[in-house]
mmCIF file with all atom_site columns, C-alpha atoms in Angstrom:
data_model
loop_
_atom_site.group_PDB
_atom_site.id
_atom_site.type_symbol
_atom_site.label_atom_id
_atom_site.label_alt_id
_atom_site.label_comp_id
_atom_site.label_asym_id
_atom_site.label_entity_id
_atom_site.label_seq_id
_atom_site.pdbx_PDB_ins_code
_atom_site.Cartn_x
_atom_site.Cartn_y
_atom_site.Cartn_z
_atom_site.occupancy
_atom_site.B_iso_or_equiv
_atom_site.pdbx_formal_charge
_atom_site.auth_seq_id
_atom_site.auth_comp_id
_atom_site.auth_asym_id
_atom_site.auth_atom_id
_atom_site.pdbx_PDB_model_num
ATOM 1   C CA . MET S 1 1   ? 34.742 -46.145 105.032 1.00 0.00 ? 1   MET S CA 1
ATOM 2   C CA . PHE S 1 2   ? 31.451 -45.827 104.219 1.00 0.00 ? 2   PHE S CA 1
ATOM 3   C CA . VAL S 1 3   ? 27.574 -46.515 105.517 1.00 0.00 ? 3   VAL S CA 1
ATOM 4   C CA . MET S 1 4   ? 25.253 -47.297 102.426 1.00 0.00 ? 4   MET S CA 1
ATOM 5   C CA . ALA S 1 5   ? 22.375 -45.259 102.712 1.00 0.00 ? 5   ALA S CA 1
ATOM 6   C CA . ALA S 1 6   ? 20.080 -44.367 100.523 1.00 0.00 ? 6   ALA S CA 1
ATOM 7   C CA . LEU S 1 7   ? 19.126 -40.532 99.851  1.00 0.00 ? 7   LEU S CA 1
ATOM 8   C CA . ILE S 1 8   ? 16.094 -38.552 100.252 1.00 0.00 ? 8   ILE S CA 1
ATOM 9   C CA . CYS S 1 9   ? 15.409 -34.887 100.376 1.00 0.00 ? 9   CYS S CA 1
ATOM 10  C CA . THR S 1 10  ? 12.867 -34.465 101.190 1.00 0.00 ? 10  THR S CA 1
ATOM 11  C CA . ALA S 1 11  ? 16.745 -12.893 101.204 1.00 0.00 ? 11  ALA S CA 1
ATOM 12  C CA . GLN S 1 12  ? 18.774 -16.553 100.839 1.00 0.00 ? 12  GLN S CA 1
ATOM 13  C CA . LYS S 1 13  ? 20.296 -18.574 98.260  1.00 0.00 ? 13  LYS S CA 1
ATOM 14  C CA . ARG S 1 14  ? 18.103 -20.862 96.466  1.00 0.00 ? 14  ARG S CA 1
ATOM 15  C CA . THR S 1 15  ? 18.829 -23.816 94.483  1.00 0.00 ? 15  THR S CA 1
ATOM 16  C CA . THR S 1 16  ? 17.170 -26.553 92.743  1.00 0.00 ? 16  THR S CA 1
ATOM 17  C CA . GLN S 1 17  ? 19.733 -28.757 93.417  1.00 0.00 ? 17  GLN S CA 1
ATOM 18  C CA . ALA S 1 18  ? 20.104 -30.939 96.776  1.00 0.00 ? 18  ALA S CA 1
ATOM 19  C CA . THR S 1 19  ? 24.177 -31.195 96.179  1.00 0.00 ? 19  THR S CA 1
ATOM 20  C CA . LEU S 1 20  ? 26.692 -28.636 95.930  1.00 0.00 ? 20  LEU S CA 1
ATOM 21  C CA . TYR S 1 21  ? 27.876 -29.396 92.394  1.00 0.00 ? 21  TYR S CA 1
ATOM 22  C CA . LYS S 1 22  ? 25.258 -30.465 89.709  1.00 0.00 ? 22  LYS S CA 1
ATOM 23  C CA . GLN S 1 23  ? 26.982 -33.365 88.504  1.00 0.00 ? 23  GLN S CA 1
ATOM 24  C CA . PHE S 1 24  ? 29.460 -35.564 91.212  1.00 0.00 ? 24  PHE S CA 1
ATOM 25  C CA . LYS S 1 25  ? 32.498 -34.907 90.758  1.00 0.00 ? 25  LYS S CA 1
ATOM 26  C CA . PRO S 1 26  ? 36.079 -37.275 92.007  1.00 0.00 ? 26  PRO S CA 1
ATOM 27  C CA . SER S 1 27  ? 37.520 -36.234 95.071  1.00 0.00 ? 27  SER S CA 1
ATOM 28  C CA . VAL S 1 28  ? 40.458 -36.725 97.820  1.00 0.00 ? 28  VAL S CA 1
ATOM 29  C CA . ILE S 1 29  ? 38.751 -38.118 101.149 1.00 0.00 ? 29  ILE S CA 1
ATOM 30  C CA . THR S 1 30  ? 41.270 -38.472 104.102 1.00 0.00 ? 30  THR S CA 1
ATOM 31  C CA . LEU S 1 31  ? 39.947 -39.901 106.389 1.00 0.00 ? 31  LEU S CA 1
ATOM 32  C CA . LYS S 1 32  ? 40.670 -39.178 110.343 1.00 0.00 ? 32  LYS S CA 1
ATOM 33  C CA . THR S 1 33  ? 43.197 -42.291 110.662 1.00 0.00 ? 33  THR S CA 1
ATOM 34  C CA . GLY S 1 34  ? 45.449 -40.371 107.860 1.00 0.00 ? 34  GLY S CA 1
ATOM 35  C CA . ARG S 1 35  ? 44.335 -42.665 105.393 1.00 0.00 ? 35  ARG S CA 1
ATOM 36  C CA . THR S 1 36  ? 43.586 -40.658 102.015 1.00 0.00 ? 36  THR S CA 1
ATOM 37  C CA . ILE S 1 37  ? 41.576 -42.401 99.034  1.00 0.00 ? 37  ILE S CA 1
ATOM 38  C CA . LYS S 1 38  ? 40.457 -40.870 95.840  1.00 0.00 ? 38  LYS S CA 1
ATOM 39  C CA . GLN S 1 39  ? 36.767 -41.278 95.377  1.00 0.00 ? 39  GLN S CA 1
ATOM 40  C CA . PRO S 1 40  ? 35.652 -41.301 90.894  1.00 0.00 ? 40  PRO S CA 1
ATOM 41  C CA . LEU S 1 41  ? 32.206 -39.771 91.574  1.00 0.00 ? 41  LEU S CA 1
ATOM 42  C CA . THR S 1 42  ? 31.063 -37.090 94.834  1.00 0.00 ? 42  THR S CA 1
ATOM 43  C CA . ASN S 1 43  ? 29.041 -34.401 95.763  1.00 0.00 ? 43  ASN S CA 1
ATOM 44  C CA . ILE S 1 44  ? 28.214 -32.487 99.066  1.00 0.00 ? 44  ILE S CA 1
ATOM 45  C CA . PHE S 1 45  ? 24.948 -33.124 100.015 1.00 0.00 ? 45  PHE S CA 1
ATOM 46  C CA . LEU S 1 46  ? 23.016 -29.908 100.705 1.00 0.00 ? 46  LEU S CA 1
ATOM 47  C CA . LYS S 1 47  ? 20.143 -31.308 103.956 1.00 0.00 ? 47  LYS S CA 1
ATOM 48  C CA . ASN S 1 48  ? 23.081 -32.300 106.133 1.00 0.00 ? 48  ASN S CA 1
ATOM 49  C CA . GLY S 1 49  ? 26.956 -31.313 104.501 1.00 0.00 ? 49  GLY S CA 1
ATOM 50  C CA . SER S 1 50  ? 27.673 -34.720 104.533 1.00 0.00 ? 50  SER S CA 1
ATOM 51  C CA . LEU S 1 51  ? 29.519 -36.192 101.767 1.00 0.00 ? 51  LEU S CA 1
ATOM 52  C CA . VAL S 1 52  ? 27.882 -38.584 99.163  1.00 0.00 ? 52  VAL S CA 1
ATOM 53  C CA . TYR S 1 53  ? 29.138 -40.793 96.841  1.00 0.00 ? 53  TYR S CA 1
ATOM 54  C CA . LEU S 1 54  ? 27.342 -42.791 93.381  1.00 0.00 ? 54  LEU S CA 1
ATOM 55  C CA . ASN S 1 55  ? 27.559 -46.928 94.269  1.00 0.00 ? 55  ASN S CA 1
ATOM 56  C CA . GLY S 1 56  ? 26.352 -47.824 90.894  1.00 0.00 ? 56  GLY S CA 1
ATOM 57  C CA . GLU S 1 57  ? 22.923 -46.440 89.880  1.00 0.00 ? 57  GLU S CA 1
ATOM 58  C CA . TYR S 1 58  ? 22.332 -45.572 94.109  1.00 0.00 ? 58  TYR S CA 1
ATOM 59  C CA . THR S 1 59  ? 22.988 -42.005 96.053  1.00 0.00 ? 59  THR S CA 1
ATOM 60  C CA . MET S 1 60  ? 24.741 -43.231 99.037  1.00 0.00 ? 60  MET S CA 1
ATOM 61  C CA . GLU S 1 61  ? 26.421 -41.268 102.418 1.00 0.00 ? 61  GLU S CA 1
ATOM 62  C CA . ALA S 1 62  ? 29.227 -41.610 103.930 1.00 0.00 ? 62  ALA S CA 1
ATOM 63  C CA . ASN S 1 63  ? 30.029 -42.060 107.242 1.00 0.00 ? 63  ASN S CA 1
ATOM 64  C CA . MET S 1 64  ? 31.431 -39.376 108.840 1.00 0.00 ? 64  MET S CA 1
ATOM 65  C CA . GLU S 1 65  ? 32.886 -40.186 111.379 1.00 0.00 ? 65  GLU S CA 1
ATOM 66  C CA . THR S 1 66  ? 35.767 -41.502 110.035 1.00 0.00 ? 66  THR S CA 1
ATOM 67  C CA . ILE S 1 67  ? 36.307 -38.186 107.602 1.00 0.00 ? 67  ILE S CA 1
ATOM 68  C CA . ALA S 1 68  ? 39.301 -35.581 108.535 1.00 0.00 ? 68  ALA S CA 1
ATOM 69  C CA . ALA S 1 69  ? 38.631 -33.805 104.532 1.00 0.00 ? 69  ALA S CA 1
ATOM 70  C CA . VAL S 1 70  ? 37.347 -34.108 100.909 1.00 0.00 ? 70  VAL S CA 1
ATOM 71  C CA . GLU S 1 71  ? 39.074 -31.762 98.589  1.00 0.00 ? 71  GLU S CA 1
ATOM 72  C CA . PHE S 1 72  ? 37.902 -31.351 95.309  1.00 0.00 ? 72  PHE S CA 1
ATOM 73  C CA . ASP S 1 73  ? 39.469 -29.616 91.358  1.00 0.00 ? 73  ASP S CA 1
ATOM 74  C CA . ASP S 1 74  ? 38.297 -26.119 93.451  1.00 0.00 ? 74  ASP S CA 1
ATOM 75  C CA . ARG S 1 75  ? 38.632 -26.038 97.145  1.00 0.00 ? 75  ARG S CA 1
ATOM 76  C CA . LYS S 1 76  ? 39.145 -27.945 100.018 1.00 0.00 ? 76  LYS S CA 1
ATOM 77  C CA . TYR S 1 77  ? 37.089 -28.995 102.825 1.00 0.00 ? 77  TYR S CA 1
ATOM 78  C CA . ILE S 1 78  ? 37.277 -30.352 106.301 1.00 0.00 ? 78  ILE S CA 1
ATOM 79  C CA . ASN S 1 79  ? 34.867 -31.275 108.899 1.00 0.00 ? 79  ASN S CA 1
ATOM 80  C CA . ILE S 1 80  ? 33.477 -30.050 111.765 1.00 0.00 ? 80  ILE S CA 1
ATOM 81  C CA . ASN S 1 81  ? 30.889 -31.333 113.656 1.00 0.00 ? 81  ASN S CA 1
ATOM 82  C CA . ASN S 1 82  ? 29.854 -33.786 111.117 1.00 0.00 ? 82  ASN S CA 1
ATOM 83  C CA . GLN S 1 83  ? 29.203 -31.795 107.982 1.00 0.00 ? 83  GLN S CA 1
ATOM 84  C CA . LEU S 1 84  ? 32.161 -30.228 105.346 1.00 0.00 ? 84  LEU S CA 1
ATOM 85  C CA . ALA S 1 85  ? 33.489 -26.736 105.720 1.00 0.00 ? 85  ALA S CA 1
ATOM 86  C CA . TYR S 1 86  ? 34.941 -24.601 103.971 1.00 0.00 ? 86  TYR S CA 1
ATOM 87  C CA . MET S 1 87  ? 37.838 -21.978 104.725 1.00 0.00 ? 87  MET S CA 1
ATOM 88  C CA . VAL S 1 88  ? 36.906 -18.142 103.840 1.00 0.00 ? 88  VAL S CA 1
ATOM 89  C CA . ASP S 1 89  ? 39.538 -16.160 105.081 1.00 0.00 ? 89  ASP S CA 1
ATOM 90  C CA . SER S 1 90  ? 42.245 -16.047 108.081 1.00 0.00 ? 90  SER S CA 1
ATOM 91  C CA . VAL S 1 91  ? 44.199 -13.974 110.867 1.00 0.00 ? 91  VAL S CA 1
ATOM 92  C CA . GLU S 1 92  ? 47.194 -14.902 111.758 1.00 0.00 ? 92  GLU S CA 1
ATOM 93  C CA . SER S 1 93  ? 46.894 -18.449 112.857 1.00 0.00 ? 93  SER S CA 1
ATOM 94  C CA . ASN S 1 94  ? 42.262 -17.560 113.825 1.00 0.00 ? 94  ASN S CA 1
ATOM 95  C CA . LEU S 1 95  ? 40.551 -18.842 111.270 1.00 0.00 ? 95  LEU S CA 1
ATOM 96  C CA . LEU S 1 96  ? 36.843 -18.374 109.377 1.00 0.00 ? 96  LEU S CA 1
ATOM 97  C CA . TYR S 1 97  ? 34.656 -21.393 108.125 1.00 0.00 ? 97  TYR S CA 1
ATOM 98  C CA . ARG S 1 98  ? 31.649 -21.722 106.195 1.00 0.00 ? 98  ARG S CA 1
ATOM 99  C CA . ILE S 1 99  ? 28.852 -24.440 105.501 1.00 0.00 ? 99  ILE S CA 1
ATOM 100 C CA . ASP S 1 100 ? 25.912 -24.270 103.560 1.00 0.00 ? 100 ASP S CA 1
ATOM 101 C CA . LEU S 1 101 ? 23.640 -26.059 104.123 1.00 0.00 ? 101 LEU S CA 1
ATOM 102 C CA . LEU S 1 102 ? 19.967 -26.280 103.034 1.00 0.00 ? 102 LEU S CA 1
ATOM 103 C CA . ASP S 1 103 ? 17.415 -23.708 105.156 1.00 0.00 ? 103 ASP S CA 1
ATOM 104 C CA . ILE S 1 104 ? 14.747 -26.699 106.246 1.00 0.00 ? 104 ILE S CA 1
ATOM 105 C CA . ASN S 1 105 ? 12.298 -24.282 107.965 1.00 0.00 ? 105 ASN S CA 1
ATOM 106 C CA . ALA S 1 106 ? 12.467 -21.964 105.156 1.00 0.00 ? 106 ALA S CA 1
ATOM 107 C CA . TYR S 1 107 ? 10.974 -24.396 102.638 1.00 0.00 ? 107 TYR S CA 1
ATOM 108 C CA . ASN S 1 108 ? 8.458  -26.015 105.288 1.00 0.00 ? 108 ASN S CA 1
ATOM 109 C CA . GLN S 1 109 ? 7.361  -23.005 105.326 1.00 0.00 ? 109 GLN S CA 1
ATOM 110 C CA . ASN S 1 110 ? 6.870  -22.497 101.576 1.00 0.00 ? 110 ASN S CA 1
ATOM 111 C CA . LEU S 1 111 ? 5.263  -25.575 101.390 1.00 0.00 ? 111 LEU S CA 1
ATOM 112 C CA . ARG S 1 112 ? 2.552  -24.293 104.035 1.00 0.00 ? 112 ARG S CA 1
ATOM 113 C CA . ASN S 1 113 ? 1.856  -21.288 102.353 1.00 0.00 ? 113 ASN S CA 1
ATOM 114 C CA . ASN S 1 114 ? 2.192  -22.605 99.129  1.00 0.00 ? 114 ASN S CA 1
ATOM 115 C CA . VAL S 1 115 ? -0.725 -25.273 98.932  1.00 0.00 ? 115 VAL S CA 1
ATOM 116 C CA . ASN S 1 116 ? 1.185  -25.937 94.568  1.00 0.00 ? 116 ASN S CA 1
ATOM 117 C CA . ILE S 1 117 ? 3.412  -27.976 96.166  1.00 0.00 ? 117 ILE S CA 1
ATOM 118 C CA . SER S 1 118 ? 2.883  -31.248 97.083  1.00 0.00 ? 118 SER S CA 1
ATOM 119 C CA . ASN S 1 119 ? 6.741  -33.083 97.476  1.00 0.00 ? 119 ASN S CA 1
ATOM 120 C CA . MET S 1 120 ? 10.242 -33.302 96.824  1.00 0.00 ? 120 MET S CA 1
ATOM 121 C CA . GLY S 1 121 ? 12.675 -35.602 96.193  1.00 0.00 ? 121 GLY S CA 1
ATOM 122 C CA . PHE S 1 122 ? 15.974 -36.342 95.694  1.00 0.00 ? 122 PHE S CA 1
ATOM 123 C CA . GLU S 1 123 ? 17.720 -38.005 92.352  1.00 0.00 ? 123 GLU S CA 1
ATOM 124 C CA . SER S 1 124 ? 20.968 -37.982 90.837  1.00 0.00 ? 124 SER S CA 1
ATOM 125 C CA . GLY S 1 125 ? 21.387 -34.459 92.687  1.00 0.00 ? 125 GLY S CA 1
ATOM 126 C CA . ALA S 1 126 ? 19.267 -32.900 91.752  1.00 0.00 ? 126 ALA S CA 1
ATOM 127 C CA . ILE S 1 127 ? 15.826 -31.524 93.183  1.00 0.00 ? 127 ILE S CA 1
ATOM 128 C CA . THR S 1 128 ? 12.368 -33.317 92.241  1.00 0.00 ? 128 THR S CA 1
ATOM 129 C CA . THR S 1 129 ? 8.670  -32.878 91.979  1.00 0.00 ? 129 THR S CA 1
ATOM 130 C CA . THR S 1 130 ? 5.649  -34.993 91.966  1.00 0.00 ? 130 THR S CA 1
ATOM 131 C CA . THR S 1 131 ? 4.017  -32.604 90.353  1.00 0.00 ? 131 THR S CA 1
ATOM 132 C CA . MET S 1 132 ? 4.678  -28.966 87.467  1.00 0.00 ? 132 MET S CA 1
ATOM 133 C CA . ASP S 1 133 ? 1.215  -27.195 89.100  1.00 0.00 ? 133 ASP S CA 1
ATOM 134 C CA . LEU S 1 134 ? 3.570  -24.870 90.144  1.00 0.00 ? 134 LEU S CA 1
ATOM 135 C CA . ASN S 1 135 ? 3.530  -20.840 90.047  1.00 0.00 ? 135 ASN S CA 1
ATOM 136 C CA . SER S 1 136 ? 7.021  -20.984 89.018  1.00 0.00 ? 136 SER S CA 1
ATOM 137 C CA . GLU S 1 137 ? 11.321 -22.396 88.995  1.00 0.00 ? 137 GLU S CA 1
ATOM 138 C CA . ASP S 1 138 ? 10.539 -20.437 92.520  1.00 0.00 ? 138 ASP S CA 1
ATOM 139 C CA . ASP S 1 139 ? 8.136  -21.837 94.034  1.00 0.00 ? 139 ASP S CA 1
ATOM 140 C CA . TYR S 1 140 ? 10.305 -25.335 93.989  1.00 0.00 ? 140 TYR S CA 1
ATOM 141 C CA . LYS S 1 141 ? 13.801 -23.824 94.649  1.00 0.00 ? 141 LYS S CA 1
ATOM 142 C CA . LEU S 1 142 ? 15.503 -24.853 98.312  1.00 0.00 ? 142 LEU S CA 1
ATOM 143 C CA . PRO S 1 143 ? 16.821 -21.389 99.930  1.00 0.00 ? 143 PRO S CA 1
ATOM 144 C CA . LEU S 1 144 ? 20.205 -21.518 101.103 1.00 0.00 ? 144 LEU S CA 1
ATOM 145 C CA . PHE S 1 145 ? 21.356 -20.897 104.732 1.00 0.00 ? 145 PHE S CA 1
ATOM 146 C CA . SER S 1 146 ? 25.423 -20.193 105.473 1.00 0.00 ? 146 SER S CA 1
ATOM 147 C CA . HIS S 1 147 ? 26.714 -21.413 108.745 1.00 0.00 ? 147 HIS S CA 1
ATOM 148 C CA . PHE S 1 148 ? 30.555 -20.308 110.409 1.00 0.00 ? 148 PHE S CA 1
ATOM 149 C CA . TYR S 1 149 ? 32.443 -21.610 112.605 1.00 0.00 ? 149 TYR S CA 1
ATOM 150 C CA . PHE S 1 150 ? 35.541 -19.529 114.242 1.00 0.00 ? 150 PHE S CA 1
ATOM 151 C CA . LEU S 1 151 ? 38.950 -21.788 114.685 1.00 0.00 ? 151 LEU S CA 1
ATOM 152 C CA . TYR S 1 152 ? 39.536 -19.147 117.422 1.00 0.00 ? 152 TYR S CA 1
ATOM 153 C CA . ASN S 1 153 ? 42.772 -19.898 119.738 1.00 0.00 ? 153 ASN S CA 1
ATOM 154 C CA . GLY S 1 154 ? 43.335 -23.850 118.548 1.00 0.00 ? 154 GLY S CA 1
ATOM 155 C CA . GLU S 1 155 ? 39.063 -24.626 119.016 1.00 0.00 ? 155 GLU S CA 1
ATOM 156 C CA . PHE S 1 156 ? 36.255 -24.222 117.083 1.00 0.00 ? 156 PHE S CA 1
ATOM 157 C CA . VAL S 1 157 ? 33.742 -22.441 117.996 1.00 0.00 ? 157 VAL S CA 1
ATOM 158 C CA . LYS S 1 158 ? 29.925 -21.771 116.275 1.00 0.00 ? 158 LYS S CA 1
ATOM 159 C CA . VAL S 1 159 ? 29.807 -18.158 115.532 1.00 0.00 ? 159 VAL S CA 1
ATOM 160 C CA . HIS S 1 160 ? 27.443 -16.716 117.783 1.00 0.00 ? 160 HIS S CA 1
ATOM 161 C CA . GLU S 1 161 ? 27.496 -14.231 120.396 1.00 0.00 ? 161 GLU S CA 1
ATOM 162 C CA . ARG S 1 162 ? 27.055 -17.059 123.319 1.00 0.00 ? 162 ARG S CA 1
ATOM 163 C CA . GLU S 1 163 ? 29.615 -18.816 122.121 1.00 0.00 ? 163 GLU S CA 1
ATOM 164 C CA . VAL S 1 164 ? 32.381 -16.413 121.117 1.00 0.00 ? 164 VAL S CA 1
ATOM 165 C CA . SER S 1 165 ? 31.615 -13.861 124.081 1.00 0.00 ? 165 SER S CA 1
ATOM 166 C CA . ARG S 1 166 ? 32.603 -17.607 126.079 1.00 0.00 ? 166 ARG S CA 1
ATOM 167 C CA . VAL S 1 167 ? 36.071 -17.805 124.451 1.00 0.00 ? 167 VAL S CA 1
ATOM 168 C CA . LEU S 1 168 ? 37.069 -14.722 124.581 1.00 0.00 ? 168 LEU S CA 1
ATOM 169 C CA . PRO S 1 169 ? 40.594 -14.077 126.414 1.00 0.00 ? 169 PRO S CA 1
ATOM 170 C CA . LYS S 1 170 ? 40.394 -11.939 129.785 1.00 0.00 ? 170 LYS S CA 1
ATOM 171 C CA . ASP S 1 171 ? 41.676 -8.933  128.587 1.00 0.00 ? 171 ASP S CA 1
ATOM 172 C CA . LYS S 1 172 ? 40.016 -5.906  128.355 1.00 0.00 ? 172 LYS S CA 1
ATOM 173 C CA . GLU S 1 173 ? 41.029 -5.139  125.133 1.00 0.00 ? 173 GLU S CA 1
ATOM 174 C CA . ILE S 1 174 ? 39.581 -7.677  123.679 1.00 0.00 ? 174 ILE S CA 1
ATOM 175 C CA . LYS S 1 175 ? 36.526 -7.704  124.932 1.00 0.00 ? 175 LYS S CA 1
ATOM 176 C CA . ARG S 1 176 ? 36.271 -3.797  124.282 1.00 0.00 ? 176 ARG S CA 1
ATOM 177 C CA . LYS S 1 177 ? 36.946 -4.704  120.991 1.00 0.00 ? 177 LYS S CA 1
ATOM 178 C CA . TYR S 1 178 ? 34.629 -7.220  120.672 1.00 0.00 ? 178 TYR S CA 1
ATOM 179 C CA . ARG S 1 179 ? 31.940 -5.060  122.265 1.00 0.00 ? 179 ARG S CA 1
ATOM 180 C CA . THR S 1 180 ? 32.393 -2.247  119.775 1.00 0.00 ? 180 THR S CA 1
ATOM 181 C CA . ILE S 1 181 ? 32.366 -4.913  116.377 1.00 0.00 ? 181 ILE S CA 1
ATOM 182 C CA . ILE S 1 182 ? 29.561 -6.234  117.076 1.00 0.00 ? 182 ILE S CA 1
ATOM 183 C CA . GLY S 1 183 ? 27.738 -2.935  118.406 1.00 0.00 ? 183 GLY S CA 1
ATOM 184 C CA . MET S 1 184 ? 28.059 -1.414  114.656 1.00 0.00 ? 184 MET S CA 1
ATOM 185 C CA . ASP S 1 185 ? 24.563 -0.975  113.189 1.00 0.00 ? 185 ASP S CA 1
ATOM 186 C CA . ASP S 1 186 ? 25.614 -2.742  109.640 1.00 0.00 ? 186 ASP S CA 1
ATOM 187 C CA . PHE S 1 187 ? 27.011 -5.477  111.972 1.00 0.00 ? 187 PHE S CA 1
ATOM 188 C CA . SER S 1 188 ? 25.914 -9.119  110.913 1.00 0.00 ? 188 SER S CA 1
ATOM 189 C CA . TRP S 1 189 ? 26.279 -12.645 112.076 1.00 0.00 ? 189 TRP S CA 1
ATOM 190 C CA . ASN S 1 190 ? 26.074 -13.537 108.435 1.00 0.00 ? 190 ASN S CA 1
ATOM 191 C CA . LYS S 1 191 ? 28.418 -11.656 106.875 1.00 0.00 ? 191 LYS S CA 1
ATOM 192 C CA . GLU S 1 192 ? 31.590 -12.878 105.969 1.00 0.00 ? 192 GLU S CA 1
ATOM 193 C CA . LYS S 1 193 ? 32.761 -9.544  105.888 1.00 0.00 ? 193 LYS S CA 1
ATOM 194 C CA . SER S 1 194 ? 31.926 -8.823  109.833 1.00 0.00 ? 194 SER S CA 1
ATOM 195 C CA . LEU S 1 195 ? 33.301 -12.054 110.894 1.00 0.00 ? 195 LEU S CA 1
ATOM 196 C CA . MET S 1 196 ? 36.234 -11.023 108.839 1.00 0.00 ? 196 MET S CA 1
ATOM 197 C CA . GLN S 1 197 ? 36.126 -7.680  110.970 1.00 0.00 ? 197 GLN S CA 1
ATOM 198 C CA . LEU S 1 198 ? 35.279 -9.347  114.176 1.00 0.00 ? 198 LEU S CA 1
ATOM 199 C CA . LEU S 1 199 ? 37.918 -12.244 113.695 1.00 0.00 ? 199 LEU S CA 1
ATOM 200 C CA . LYS S 1 200 ? 40.652 -9.197  113.503 1.00 0.00 ? 200 LYS S CA 1
ATOM 201 C CA . ALA S 1 201 ? 39.188 -7.590  116.304 1.00 0.00 ? 201 ALA S CA 1
ATOM 202 C CA . ILE S 1 202 ? 39.337 -11.089 118.459 1.00 0.00 ? 202 ILE S CA 1
ATOM 203 C CA . THR S 1 203 ? 42.829 -11.895 117.417 1.00 0.00 ? 203 THR S CA 1
ATOM 204 C CA . VAL S 1 204 ? 45.994 -11.283 119.418 1.00 0.00 ? 204 VAL S CA 1
ATOM 205 C CA . LYS S 1 205 ? 48.800 -9.929  117.009 1.00 0.00 ? 205 LYS S CA 1
ATOM 206 C CA . ASN S 1 206 ? 52.166 -12.540 117.036 1.00 0.00 ? 206 ASN S CA 1
ATOM 207 C CA . GLY S 1 207 ? 54.806 -10.407 119.289 1.00 0.00 ? 207 GLY S CA 1
ATOM 208 C CA . GLU S 1 208 ? 52.003 -8.525  121.476 1.00 0.00 ? 208 GLU S CA 1
#
């Protein structure tokens, strides 16, 4: 099930953790074969959205090719393109999913702008640094960026103007509603509220 591999982690949320949860905790893993496995100490690695688990003193990364879903005590995640995503909300049979990942590009930019930061690592689910010569705790907090997917008419679609417009049905009213929503001044491709407005607009209601 698992590929054993040591992990090193080289106006958004920011974190000092490399994992979603502060403490590793139990989960039920559903494999793509349909088999379920209870794993006592698991977490989600924010660098790439993969499942990680403790094996003795080592933190290991699961083989995401084999995993369909992971359920923790507070939330269920499904595997979308080998990243663990959770459902935000739904309209009819269409769903909005969200994946939170470390924004490595923003982190690298911060490194270039702040000579006090030398290196970062990953140890027991926390970000570690090789120097304490930092201006403040914010200097070594990593930014998080949210990625979204629609499950739209049975197909997973990355939430992006080009990708969403590609899968719209050949319905003039649906396309008109789509253009109206994305043209609103307060619309954002990175906000759940906007995306749910969009999903509602482009969903064909049952019976219509």
